[in-house]
Amino acid sequence: MALPASPDEPRGQLTLELGHTPAQGEADFLVGEGNALAHGRIMAFPHWPDPITLVTGPAKAGKSHLARIFADRSGARFAGTGDLEALATEGGTSPVIVEDVDRLAYDEAGLFHLLNQSMREQRPILLTAREDIANWPLATDDVRSRVRRAAAYTLELTDDIQLSQMFVKLFGDRQIKVDPRIIGYLVARMERSAEEVVTLADLMDRLALAKGTAITRSIAADALNRRRLVRGDASPEQDWDTEDDE
């Protein structure tokens, strides 16, 4: 089945719809310097000294993966945008996960009441967000003041090892083997973010399928150049020998 290229792609049409399920178990989470504290907090459940945990970080940094681990460990339910008031009224100590609290249209009054109920009855709540609390689109400071009492953790990619591990995991989720030298090449030249790792891994998979080959160095270079064009950056000259490894 032929599909159009991603809207981010500046040229070409790529073939085949890619189906894969990211592994999100405890053993699949890649622990590094930039996420060890947040991971430790989740793994410490149920021995939390306080009920509310806030995990912030950029897209694809691992917030949803940690939420899934917490759900598996605690039996927590994922709250919908219209569920918060009912959960607060219901009461009790059943754990709750509120994902993307800064981006989705959660009922602000319901969130306020749920946080109050959590603090009153020691109900475990995991909140995830991309932005710092100060940047949340809240009408009042009531929720902000409650969230500031949470145990807060930030997810960051701090080194080449974590970026490389992310590539290995993402390709592993797709059951693709990639030469470690190609991953090293990517890490040395890419925009350094978890979201870019995900974008590049998906793009290289699509490019390789379109060509009917494994992921080669030339495919890695093509993917990097396409991403530079999307950002409006100049495309550098290829800096390896021209012999491909297909």
Short mmCIF file of C-alpha atoms in Angstrom, two decimals:
data_model
loop_
_atom_site.label_atom_id
_atom_site.label_comp_id
_atom_site.label_asym_id
_atom_site.label_seq_id
_atom_site.Cartn_x
_atom_site.Cartn_y
_atom_site.Cartn_z
CA MET A 1 0.00 0.00 0.00
CA ALA A 2 1.58 3.28 -1.09
CA LEU A 3 1.36 6.22 1.25
CA PRO A 4 2.37 9.85 0.77
CA ALA A 5 5.47 11.00 2.54
CA SER A 6 5.23 12.61 5.95
CA PRO A 7 4.27 16.31 5.85
CA ASP A 8 7.74 17.06 7.22
CA GLU A 9 9.43 15.55 4.19
CA PRO A 10 10.59 17.93 1.45
CA ARG A 11 10.58 15.46 -1.42
CA GLY A 12 9.70 12.00 -2.65
CA GLN A 13 7.04 9.45 -1.86
CA LEU A 14 7.71 6.60 0.48
CA THR A 15 6.05 3.22 0.30
CA LEU A 16 4.40 0.89 2.78
CA GLU A 17 2.65 1.69 6.01
CA LEU A 18 4.88 0.88 8.95
CA GLY A 19 3.30 -1.07 11.79
CA HIS A 20 5.19 -1.60 15.02
CA THR A 21 4.43 -1.57 18.72
CA PRO A 22 6.92 0.28 20.93
CA ALA A 23 8.03 -1.84 23.87
CA GLN A 24 7.04 -0.03 27.06
CA GLY A 25 7.72 -2.50 29.84
CA GLU A 26 9.97 -1.85 32.82
CA ALA A 27 12.90 -3.63 31.19
CA ASP A 28 12.52 -1.56 28.01
CA PHE A 29 13.07 1.82 29.66
CA LEU A 30 16.56 3.17 28.96
CA VAL A 31 17.89 4.65 32.19
CA GLY A 32 20.56 7.34 31.93
CA GLU A 33 21.84 10.35 33.78
CA GLY A 34 19.01 12.56 32.52
CA ASN A 35 16.12 10.34 33.64
CA ALA A 36 17.45 8.22 36.51
CA LEU A 37 15.78 10.26 39.26
CA ALA A 38 12.35 10.17 37.62
CA HIS A 39 12.72 6.46 36.91
CA GLY A 40 13.76 5.85 40.52
CA ARG A 41 10.68 7.68 41.77
CA ILE A 42 8.36 5.49 39.69
CA MET A 43 10.15 2.32 40.71
CA ALA A 44 9.92 3.34 44.39
CA PHE A 45 6.12 3.09 44.35
CA PRO A 46 4.28 2.37 46.64
CA HIS A 47 6.83 3.81 49.05
CA TRP A 48 6.24 7.44 48.14
CA PRO A 49 6.60 9.90 51.02
CA ASP A 50 4.13 12.26 49.30
CA PRO A 51 1.25 11.48 46.93
CA ILE A 52 1.78 13.65 43.83
CA THR A 53 4.54 13.22 41.26
CA LEU A 54 5.15 15.52 38.30
CA VAL A 55 7.34 14.42 35.39
CA THR A 56 8.18 17.06 32.77
CA GLY A 57 10.22 16.78 29.60
CA PRO A 58 10.15 17.33 25.84
CA ALA A 59 8.21 15.21 23.39
CA LYS A 60 9.42 11.60 23.12
CA ALA A 61 11.60 11.90 26.24
CA GLY A 62 9.91 8.95 27.95
CA LYS A 63 7.03 10.47 29.94
CA SER A 64 4.40 8.11 28.54
CA HIS A 65 6.71 5.14 28.99
CA LEU A 66 7.14 6.01 32.68
CA ALA A 67 3.38 6.46 32.97
CA ARG A 68 2.83 2.99 31.53
CA ILE A 69 5.36 1.50 33.97
CA PHE A 70 3.58 3.27 36.83
CA ALA A 71 0.22 1.97 35.63
CA ASP A 72 1.57 -1.58 35.48
CA ARG A 73 3.10 -1.34 38.96
CA SER A 74 0.21 0.43 40.67
CA GLY A 75 -2.92 -0.42 38.72
CA ALA A 76 -3.42 3.31 38.12
CA ARG A 77 -6.10 4.46 35.71
CA PHE A 78 -5.42 6.98 32.96
CA ALA A 79 -7.76 9.95 33.46
CA GLY A 80 -9.66 11.41 30.53
CA THR A 81 -10.04 15.15 30.15
CA GLY A 82 -13.56 15.06 31.57
CA ASP A 83 -12.92 12.58 34.40
CA LEU A 84 -11.18 14.68 37.04
CA GLU A 85 -14.16 16.07 38.93
CA ALA A 86 -15.76 12.63 39.12
CA LEU A 87 -12.50 11.10 40.37
CA ALA A 88 -12.21 13.76 43.06
CA THR A 89 -15.82 13.21 44.13
CA GLU A 90 -15.34 9.45 44.14
CA GLY A 91 -12.41 9.82 46.51
CA GLY A 92 -10.31 6.93 47.76
CA THR A 93 -6.68 6.07 47.19
CA SER A 94 -6.79 4.37 43.76
CA PRO A 95 -3.81 5.79 41.79
CA VAL A 96 -4.46 8.11 38.86
CA ILE A 97 -2.38 9.24 35.86
CA VAL A 98 -3.03 12.61 34.23
CA GLU A 99 -0.94 12.84 31.06
CA ASP A 100 -0.07 16.00 29.12
CA VAL A 101 -1.71 18.11 31.79
CA ASP A 102 -0.31 21.28 30.21
CA ARG A 103 -1.55 20.50 26.68
CA LEU A 104 -4.94 18.79 26.90
CA ALA A 105 -8.19 20.50 27.79
CA TYR A 106 -8.57 19.18 31.33
CA ASP A 107 -11.21 20.78 33.53
CA GLU A 108 -9.21 23.17 35.70
CA ALA A 109 -11.64 23.08 38.60
CA GLY A 110 -11.72 19.28 38.45
CA LEU A 111 -7.93 19.14 38.52
CA PHE A 112 -7.86 21.49 41.51
CA HIS A 113 -10.33 19.31 43.41
CA LEU A 114 -8.51 16.09 42.48
CA LEU A 115 -5.17 17.46 43.69
CA ASN A 116 -6.77 18.59 46.95
CA GLN A 117 -8.35 15.17 47.41
CA SER A 118 -5.01 13.53 46.68
CA MET A 119 -3.22 15.57 49.32
CA ARG A 120 -6.02 15.05 51.83
CA GLU A 121 -6.31 11.26 51.38
CA GLN A 122 -2.77 10.48 50.16
CA ARG A 123 -4.03 9.34 46.77
CA PRO A 124 -1.10 8.68 44.40
CA ILE A 125 -1.24 10.83 41.26
CA LEU A 126 1.26 10.96 38.41
CA LEU A 127 1.15 14.11 36.27
CA THR A 128 3.11 14.49 33.04
CA ALA A 129 3.75 17.68 31.08
CA ARG A 130 6.10 19.18 28.52
CA GLU A 131 6.28 22.65 30.03
CA ASP A 132 7.35 23.98 33.39
CA ILE A 133 4.42 24.73 35.71
CA ALA A 134 4.92 28.47 35.22
CA ASN A 135 4.01 28.07 31.53
CA TRP A 136 0.82 26.04 31.96
CA PRO A 137 -2.26 27.74 30.43
CA LEU A 138 -4.21 28.09 33.68
CA ALA A 139 -6.89 30.69 34.40
CA THR A 140 -5.95 30.95 38.09
CA ASP A 141 -2.98 30.18 40.31
CA ASP A 142 -4.94 27.65 42.38
CA VAL A 143 -3.83 24.57 40.42
CA ARG A 144 -0.32 25.94 39.98
CA SER A 145 0.08 26.35 43.75
CA ARG A 146 -1.03 22.74 44.32
CA VAL A 147 1.22 21.28 41.62
CA ARG A 148 4.23 23.10 43.07
CA ARG A 149 3.87 20.85 46.10
CA ALA A 150 4.45 17.78 43.92
CA ALA A 151 7.70 15.86 43.80
CA ALA A 152 8.95 17.15 40.43
CA TYR A 153 11.34 15.46 38.00
CA THR A 154 12.64 16.53 34.60
CA LEU A 155 13.57 14.17 31.77
CA GLU A 156 16.60 15.21 29.73
CA LEU A 157 18.88 13.64 27.15
CA THR A 158 22.31 14.36 28.55
CA ASP A 159 24.82 12.48 26.45
CA ASP A 160 25.60 10.58 23.26
CA ILE A 161 25.08 7.25 25.01
CA GLN A 162 21.42 7.96 25.72
CA LEU A 163 20.79 9.13 22.17
CA SER A 164 22.48 5.98 20.84
CA GLN A 165 20.46 3.80 23.21
CA MET A 166 17.27 5.43 21.96
CA PHE A 167 18.16 4.56 18.36
CA VAL A 168 18.94 0.97 19.36
CA LYS A 169 15.60 0.63 21.16
CA LEU A 170 13.55 2.22 18.37
CA PHE A 171 15.15 0.04 15.71
CA GLY A 172 14.71 -2.96 18.00
CA ASP A 173 10.99 -2.17 18.29
CA ARG A 174 10.90 -2.44 14.49
CA GLN A 175 13.02 -5.61 14.51
CA ILE A 176 15.72 -3.83 12.50
CA LYS A 177 19.45 -4.36 12.96
CA VAL A 178 21.58 -1.28 12.28
CA ASP A 179 25.37 -1.06 12.24
CA PRO A 180 26.51 0.78 15.41
CA ARG A 181 28.77 2.94 13.21
CA ILE A 182 25.67 4.33 11.49
CA ILE A 183 24.15 5.21 14.84
CA GLY A 184 27.40 6.92 15.84
CA TYR A 185 27.34 8.91 12.61
CA LEU A 186 23.76 10.05 13.29
CA VAL A 187 24.39 11.03 16.90
CA ALA A 188 27.38 13.15 15.94
CA ARG A 189 25.40 15.17 13.36
CA MET A 190 21.74 15.26 14.37
CA GLU A 191 19.71 17.85 16.23
CA ARG A 192 20.02 16.67 19.80
CA SER A 193 16.56 15.80 21.07
CA ALA A 194 14.51 12.71 21.82
CA GLU A 195 11.89 13.82 19.30
CA GLU A 196 14.53 14.02 16.56
CA VAL A 197 15.72 10.48 17.34
CA VAL A 198 12.16 9.21 16.84
CA THR A 199 11.74 11.20 13.63
CA LEU A 200 15.03 10.00 12.15
CA ALA A 201 14.44 6.36 13.07
CA ASP A 202 11.03 6.42 11.41
CA LEU A 203 12.32 8.28 8.36
CA MET A 204 15.23 5.88 7.81
CA ASP A 205 12.90 2.92 8.14
CA ARG A 206 10.63 4.42 5.48
CA LEU A 207 13.53 5.26 3.18
CA ALA A 208 14.98 1.74 3.49
CA LEU A 209 11.60 0.18 2.73
CA ALA A 210 11.18 2.43 -0.29
CA LYS A 211 14.57 1.31 -1.62
CA GLY A 212 14.16 -2.30 -0.55
CA THR A 213 17.44 -2.31 1.36
CA ALA A 214 18.77 -2.39 4.88
CA ILE A 215 19.50 0.94 6.59
CA THR A 216 22.83 2.03 5.15
CA ARG A 217 25.12 5.00 5.65
CA SER A 218 23.76 6.69 2.55
CA ILE A 219 20.21 6.32 3.89
CA ALA A 220 21.34 7.86 7.17
CA ALA A 221 22.88 10.77 5.27
CA ASP A 222 19.74 11.20 3.18
CA ALA A 223 17.60 11.27 6.33
CA LEU A 224 19.84 13.87 7.98
CA ASN A 225 19.79 16.05 4.86
CA ARG A 226 16.01 15.83 4.60
CA ARG A 227 15.68 16.93 8.21
CA ARG A 228 18.08 19.84 7.60
CA LEU A 229 15.99 20.93 4.63
CA VAL A 230 12.84 20.82 6.78
CA ARG A 231 14.56 23.10 9.32
CA GLY A 232 15.91 25.36 6.57
CA ASP A 233 19.54 24.51 7.30
CA ALA A 234 22.22 24.25 4.63
CA SER A 235 22.96 20.69 3.59
CA PRO A 236 26.63 19.78 4.23
CA GLU A 237 28.75 17.78 1.86
CA GLN A 238 28.91 14.04 2.43
CA ASP A 239 31.99 13.44 4.57
CA TRP A 240 32.66 9.73 4.16
CA ASP A 241 33.91 7.61 1.30
CA THR A 242 31.37 7.36 -1.49
CA GLU A 243 31.24 3.58 -1.51
CA ASP A 244 27.91 2.58 0.03
CA ASP A 245 27.48 -0.47 2.21
CA GLU A 246 24.23 -1.81 0.79
#
